[in-house]
XYZ file of N, CA, C and O in Angstrom:
460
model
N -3.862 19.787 -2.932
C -3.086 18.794 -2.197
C -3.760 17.427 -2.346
O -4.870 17.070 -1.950
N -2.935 16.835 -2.931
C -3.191 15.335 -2.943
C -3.944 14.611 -1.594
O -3.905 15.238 -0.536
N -4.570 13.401 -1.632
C -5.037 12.948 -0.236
C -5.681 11.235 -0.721
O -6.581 10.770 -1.421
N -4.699 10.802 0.054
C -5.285 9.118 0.249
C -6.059 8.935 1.158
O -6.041 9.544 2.228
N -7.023 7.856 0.754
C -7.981 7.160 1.818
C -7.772 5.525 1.736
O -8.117 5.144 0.617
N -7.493 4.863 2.242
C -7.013 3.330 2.340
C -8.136 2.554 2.702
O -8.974 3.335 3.153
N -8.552 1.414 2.723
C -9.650 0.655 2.878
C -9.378 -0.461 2.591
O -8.532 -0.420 1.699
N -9.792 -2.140 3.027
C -9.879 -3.433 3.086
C -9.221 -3.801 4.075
O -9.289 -5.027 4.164
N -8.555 -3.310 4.944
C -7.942 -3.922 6.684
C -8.822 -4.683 7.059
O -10.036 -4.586 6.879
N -8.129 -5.621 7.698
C -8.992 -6.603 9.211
C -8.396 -7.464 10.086
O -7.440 -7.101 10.772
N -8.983 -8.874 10.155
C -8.322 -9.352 10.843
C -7.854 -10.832 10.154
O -8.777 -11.355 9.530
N -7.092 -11.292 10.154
C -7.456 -12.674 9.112
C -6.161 -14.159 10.059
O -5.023 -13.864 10.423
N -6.395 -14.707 10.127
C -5.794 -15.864 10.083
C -4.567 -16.034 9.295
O -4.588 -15.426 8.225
N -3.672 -16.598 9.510
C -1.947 -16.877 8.922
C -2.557 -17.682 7.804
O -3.438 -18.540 7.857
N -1.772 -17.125 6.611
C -2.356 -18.074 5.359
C -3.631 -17.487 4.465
O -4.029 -17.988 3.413
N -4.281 -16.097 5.241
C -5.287 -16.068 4.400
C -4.369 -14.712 3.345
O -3.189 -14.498 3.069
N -5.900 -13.947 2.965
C -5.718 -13.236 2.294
C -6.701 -11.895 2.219
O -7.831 -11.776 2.691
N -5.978 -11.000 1.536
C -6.853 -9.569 1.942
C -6.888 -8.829 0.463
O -6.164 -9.314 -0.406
N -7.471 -7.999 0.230
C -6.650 -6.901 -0.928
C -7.441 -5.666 -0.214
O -8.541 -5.376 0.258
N -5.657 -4.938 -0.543
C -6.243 -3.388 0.335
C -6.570 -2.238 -1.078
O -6.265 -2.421 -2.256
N -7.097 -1.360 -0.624
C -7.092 -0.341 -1.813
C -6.902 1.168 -1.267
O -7.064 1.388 -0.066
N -6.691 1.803 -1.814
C -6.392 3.682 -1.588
C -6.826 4.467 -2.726
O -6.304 4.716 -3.813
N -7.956 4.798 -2.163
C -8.665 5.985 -3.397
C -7.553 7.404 -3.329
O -7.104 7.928 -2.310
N -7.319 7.767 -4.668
C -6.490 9.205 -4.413
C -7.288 10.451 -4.931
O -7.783 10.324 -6.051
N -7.477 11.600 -4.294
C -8.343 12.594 -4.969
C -7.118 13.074 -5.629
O -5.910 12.892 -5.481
N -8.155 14.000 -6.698
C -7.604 14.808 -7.819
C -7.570 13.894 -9.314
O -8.055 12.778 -9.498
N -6.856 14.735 -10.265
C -6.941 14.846 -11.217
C -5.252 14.226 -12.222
O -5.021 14.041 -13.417
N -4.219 14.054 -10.642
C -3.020 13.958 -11.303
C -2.401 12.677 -10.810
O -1.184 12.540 -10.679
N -3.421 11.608 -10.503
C -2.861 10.116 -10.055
C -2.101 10.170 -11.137
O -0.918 10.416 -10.899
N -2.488 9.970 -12.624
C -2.039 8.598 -13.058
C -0.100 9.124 -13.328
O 0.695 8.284 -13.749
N 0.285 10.366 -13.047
C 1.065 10.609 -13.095
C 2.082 10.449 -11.937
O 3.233 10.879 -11.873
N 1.488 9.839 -11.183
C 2.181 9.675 -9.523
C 2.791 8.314 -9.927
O 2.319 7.506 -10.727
N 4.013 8.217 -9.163
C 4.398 7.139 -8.792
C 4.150 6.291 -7.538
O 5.061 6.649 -6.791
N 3.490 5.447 -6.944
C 2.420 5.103 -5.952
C 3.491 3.799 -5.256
O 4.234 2.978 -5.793
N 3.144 4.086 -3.830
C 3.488 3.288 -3.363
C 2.728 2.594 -1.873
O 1.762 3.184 -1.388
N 3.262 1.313 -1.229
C 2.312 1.001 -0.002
C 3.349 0.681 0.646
O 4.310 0.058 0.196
N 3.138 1.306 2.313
C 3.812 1.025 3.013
C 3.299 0.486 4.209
O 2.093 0.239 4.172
N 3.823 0.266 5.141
C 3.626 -0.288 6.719
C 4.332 0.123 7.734
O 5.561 0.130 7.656
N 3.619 0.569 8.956
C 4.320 0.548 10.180
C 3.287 -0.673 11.130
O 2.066 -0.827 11.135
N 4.405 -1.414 11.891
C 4.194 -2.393 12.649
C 4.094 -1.631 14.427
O 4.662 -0.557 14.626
N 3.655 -2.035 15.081
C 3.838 -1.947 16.692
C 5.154 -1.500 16.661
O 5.915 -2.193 15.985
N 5.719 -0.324 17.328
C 7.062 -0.494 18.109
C 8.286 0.139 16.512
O 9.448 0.543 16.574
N 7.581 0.009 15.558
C 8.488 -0.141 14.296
C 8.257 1.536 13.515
O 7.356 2.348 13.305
N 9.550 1.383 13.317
C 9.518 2.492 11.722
C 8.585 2.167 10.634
O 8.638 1.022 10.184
N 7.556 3.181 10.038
C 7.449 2.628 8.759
C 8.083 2.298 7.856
O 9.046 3.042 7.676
N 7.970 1.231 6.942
C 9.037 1.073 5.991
C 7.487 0.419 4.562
O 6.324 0.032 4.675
N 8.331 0.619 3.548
C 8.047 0.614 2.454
C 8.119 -0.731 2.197
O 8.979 -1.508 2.612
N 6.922 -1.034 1.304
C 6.709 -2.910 0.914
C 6.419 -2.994 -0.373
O 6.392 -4.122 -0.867
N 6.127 -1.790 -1.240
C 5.583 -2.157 -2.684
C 5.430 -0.611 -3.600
O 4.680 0.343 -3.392
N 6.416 -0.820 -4.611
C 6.062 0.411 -5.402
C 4.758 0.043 -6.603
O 3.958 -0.890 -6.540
N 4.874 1.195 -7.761
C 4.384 0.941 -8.780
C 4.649 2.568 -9.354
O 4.474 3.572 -8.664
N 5.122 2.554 -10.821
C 5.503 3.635 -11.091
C 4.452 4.045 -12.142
O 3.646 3.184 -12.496
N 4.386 5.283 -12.675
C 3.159 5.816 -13.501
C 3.024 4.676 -14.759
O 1.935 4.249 -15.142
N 4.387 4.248 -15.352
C 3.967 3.440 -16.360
C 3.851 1.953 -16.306
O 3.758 1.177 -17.258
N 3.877 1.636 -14.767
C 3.676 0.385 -14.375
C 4.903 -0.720 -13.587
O 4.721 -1.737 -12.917
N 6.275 0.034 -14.033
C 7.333 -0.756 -13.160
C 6.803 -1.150 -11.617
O 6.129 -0.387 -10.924
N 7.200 -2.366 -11.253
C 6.626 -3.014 -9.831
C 7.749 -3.073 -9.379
O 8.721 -3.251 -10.113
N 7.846 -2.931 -8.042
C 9.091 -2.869 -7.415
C 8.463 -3.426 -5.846
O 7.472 -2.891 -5.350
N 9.192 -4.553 -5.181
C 8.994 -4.837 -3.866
C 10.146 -4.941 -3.040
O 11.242 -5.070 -3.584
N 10.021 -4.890 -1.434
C 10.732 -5.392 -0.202
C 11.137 -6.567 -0.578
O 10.767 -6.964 -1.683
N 11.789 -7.208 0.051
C 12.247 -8.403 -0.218
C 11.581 -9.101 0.749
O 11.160 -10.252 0.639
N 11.480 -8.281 1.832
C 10.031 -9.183 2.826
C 8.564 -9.668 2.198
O 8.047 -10.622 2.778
N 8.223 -9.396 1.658
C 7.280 -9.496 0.959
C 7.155 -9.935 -0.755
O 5.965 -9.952 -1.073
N 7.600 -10.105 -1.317
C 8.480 -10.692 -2.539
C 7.716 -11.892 -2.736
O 8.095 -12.805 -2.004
N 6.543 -12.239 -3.667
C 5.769 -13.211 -3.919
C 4.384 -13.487 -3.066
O 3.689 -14.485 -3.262
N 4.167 -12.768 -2.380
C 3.202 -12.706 -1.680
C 2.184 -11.246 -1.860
O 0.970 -11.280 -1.655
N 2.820 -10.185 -2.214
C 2.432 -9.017 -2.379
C 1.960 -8.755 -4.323
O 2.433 -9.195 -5.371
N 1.196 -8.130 -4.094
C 0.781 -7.463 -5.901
C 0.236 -6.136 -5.213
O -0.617 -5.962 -4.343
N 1.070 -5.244 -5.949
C 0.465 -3.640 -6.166
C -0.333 -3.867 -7.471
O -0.044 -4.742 -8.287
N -1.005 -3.301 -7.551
C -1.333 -2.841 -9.008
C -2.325 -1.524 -9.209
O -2.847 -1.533 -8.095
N -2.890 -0.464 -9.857
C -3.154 0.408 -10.497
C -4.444 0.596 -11.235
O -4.319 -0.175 -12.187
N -5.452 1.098 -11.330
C -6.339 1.337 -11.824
C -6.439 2.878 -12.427
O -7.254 3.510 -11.755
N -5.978 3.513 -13.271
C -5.943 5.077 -13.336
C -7.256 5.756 -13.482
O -7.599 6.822 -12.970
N -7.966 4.933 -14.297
C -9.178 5.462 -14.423
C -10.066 5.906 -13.082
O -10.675 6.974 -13.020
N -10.044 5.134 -12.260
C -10.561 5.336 -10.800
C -9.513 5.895 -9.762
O -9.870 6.230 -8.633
N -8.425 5.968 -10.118
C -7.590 7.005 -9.203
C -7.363 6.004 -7.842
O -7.197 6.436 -6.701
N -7.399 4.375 -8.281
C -7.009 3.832 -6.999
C -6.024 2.540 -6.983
O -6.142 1.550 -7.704
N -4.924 2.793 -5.901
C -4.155 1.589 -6.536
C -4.161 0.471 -5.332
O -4.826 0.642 -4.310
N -3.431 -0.575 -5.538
C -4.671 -1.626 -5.105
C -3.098 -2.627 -4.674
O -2.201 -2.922 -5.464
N -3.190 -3.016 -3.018
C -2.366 -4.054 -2.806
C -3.143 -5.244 -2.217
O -3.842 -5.253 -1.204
N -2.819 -6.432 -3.229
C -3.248 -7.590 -3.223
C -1.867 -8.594 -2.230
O -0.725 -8.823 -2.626
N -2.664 -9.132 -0.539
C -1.895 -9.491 -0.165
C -2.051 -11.353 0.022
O -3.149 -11.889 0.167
N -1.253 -11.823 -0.004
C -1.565 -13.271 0.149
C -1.115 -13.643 0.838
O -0.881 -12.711 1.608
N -0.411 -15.240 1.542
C -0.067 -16.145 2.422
C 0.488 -15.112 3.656
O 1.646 -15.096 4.072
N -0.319 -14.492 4.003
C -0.236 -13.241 5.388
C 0.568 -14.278 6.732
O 0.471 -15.465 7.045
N 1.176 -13.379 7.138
C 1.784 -14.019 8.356
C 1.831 -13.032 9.259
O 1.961 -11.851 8.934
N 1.693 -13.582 10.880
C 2.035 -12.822 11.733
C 2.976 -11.376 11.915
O 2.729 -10.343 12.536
N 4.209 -11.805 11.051
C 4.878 -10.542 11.332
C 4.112 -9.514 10.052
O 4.921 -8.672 9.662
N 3.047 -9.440 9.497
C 2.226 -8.637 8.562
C 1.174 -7.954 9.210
O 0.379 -7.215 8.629
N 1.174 -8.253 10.642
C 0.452 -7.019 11.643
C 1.398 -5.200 11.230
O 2.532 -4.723 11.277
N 0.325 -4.885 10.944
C 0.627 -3.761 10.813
C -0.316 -3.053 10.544
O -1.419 -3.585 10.415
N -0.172 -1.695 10.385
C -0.636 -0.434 9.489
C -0.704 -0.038 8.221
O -0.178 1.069 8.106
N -1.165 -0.501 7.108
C -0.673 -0.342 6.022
C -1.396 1.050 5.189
O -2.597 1.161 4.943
N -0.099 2.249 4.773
C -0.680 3.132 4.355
C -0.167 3.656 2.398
O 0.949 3.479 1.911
N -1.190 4.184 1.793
C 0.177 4.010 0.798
C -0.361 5.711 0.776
O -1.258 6.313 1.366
N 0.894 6.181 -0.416
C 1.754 7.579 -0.509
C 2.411 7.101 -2.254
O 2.762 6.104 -2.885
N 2.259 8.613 -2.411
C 3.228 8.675 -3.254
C 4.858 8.051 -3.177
O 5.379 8.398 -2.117
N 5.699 7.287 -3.973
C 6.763 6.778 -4.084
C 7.683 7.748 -4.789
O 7.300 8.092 -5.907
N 8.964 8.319 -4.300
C 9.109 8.462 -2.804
C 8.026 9.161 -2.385
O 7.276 9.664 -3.221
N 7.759 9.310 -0.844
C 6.436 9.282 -0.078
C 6.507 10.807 0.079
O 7.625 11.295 0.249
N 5.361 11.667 0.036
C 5.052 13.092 0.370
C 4.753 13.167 2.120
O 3.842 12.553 2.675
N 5.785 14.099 2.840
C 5.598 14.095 4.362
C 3.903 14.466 4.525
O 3.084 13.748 5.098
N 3.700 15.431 4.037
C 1.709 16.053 4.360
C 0.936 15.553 4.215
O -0.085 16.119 4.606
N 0.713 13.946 3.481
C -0.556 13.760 2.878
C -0.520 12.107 3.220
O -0.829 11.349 2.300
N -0.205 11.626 4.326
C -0.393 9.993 5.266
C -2.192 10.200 5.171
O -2.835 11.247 5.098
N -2.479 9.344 5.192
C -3.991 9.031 5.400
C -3.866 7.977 6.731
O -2.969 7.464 7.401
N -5.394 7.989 6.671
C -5.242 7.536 8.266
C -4.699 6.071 8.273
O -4.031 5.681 9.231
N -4.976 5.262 7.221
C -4.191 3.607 7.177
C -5.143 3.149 6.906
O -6.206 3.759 6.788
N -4.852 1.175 6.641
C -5.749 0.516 7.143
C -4.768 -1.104 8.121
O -3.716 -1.674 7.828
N -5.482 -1.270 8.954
C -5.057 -1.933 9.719
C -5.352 -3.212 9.659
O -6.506 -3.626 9.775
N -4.153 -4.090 9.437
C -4.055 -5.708 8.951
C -3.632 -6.356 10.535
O -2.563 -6.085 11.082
N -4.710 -7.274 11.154
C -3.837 -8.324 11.949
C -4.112 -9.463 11.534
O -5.127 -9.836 10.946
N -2.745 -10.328 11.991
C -2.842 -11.932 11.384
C -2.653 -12.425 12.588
O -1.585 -12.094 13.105
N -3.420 -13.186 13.271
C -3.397 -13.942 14.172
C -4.504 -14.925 14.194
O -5.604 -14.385 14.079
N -4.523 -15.978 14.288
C -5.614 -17.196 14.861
C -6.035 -17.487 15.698
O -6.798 -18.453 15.703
């Protein structure tokens, strides 16, 4: 069974910037189609950024120029680069396979933007 671990959360100021990452165990990343998602306070998770095994990028439209997924296969970790962060980018951010596997959420990492 597959299993993410997420890492680079904090706290940052409107305008800054973060990059998160998710180590995946095993042997069958580079064949996954990877994705990062978010749940906010009060909110459904919803999905903000794909990336498919051979590299198609796919985003929310919330996030659309501000967000970069990208992929490392060799290290089994794929990597969301976030920029001009805003308040409503408080959240949880976890990533999963695209579409997402129910068993294997990792614990997150947690982004607040406030000043």
């Amino acid at each position: 069974q597959v299993q993410f671990v997420e890492s680079g959360g904090g706290l940052v100021q409107p305008g800054g910037s973060l990059r998160l990452s998710c180590a995946a165990s095993g042997n069958r990343f580079k064949i996954y189609a990877m994705g990062w998602y978010r749940q906010a306070p009060g909110k459904l998770r919803e999905f903000v950024a794909g990336i498919t095994e051979r590299g198609t990028l796919t985003y929310a439209d919330s996030v659309k120029g501000r967000f970069t997924i990208s992929r490392d296969n060799a290290k089994n970790i794929v990597y969301l680069q976030i920029d001009s962060l805003k308040p409503e980018d408080t959240a949880v951010y976890y990533c999963n396979t695209n579409p997402p596997r129910a068993n294997v959420w990792g614990q997150g990492a947690q982004i607040t933007v406030s000043s």
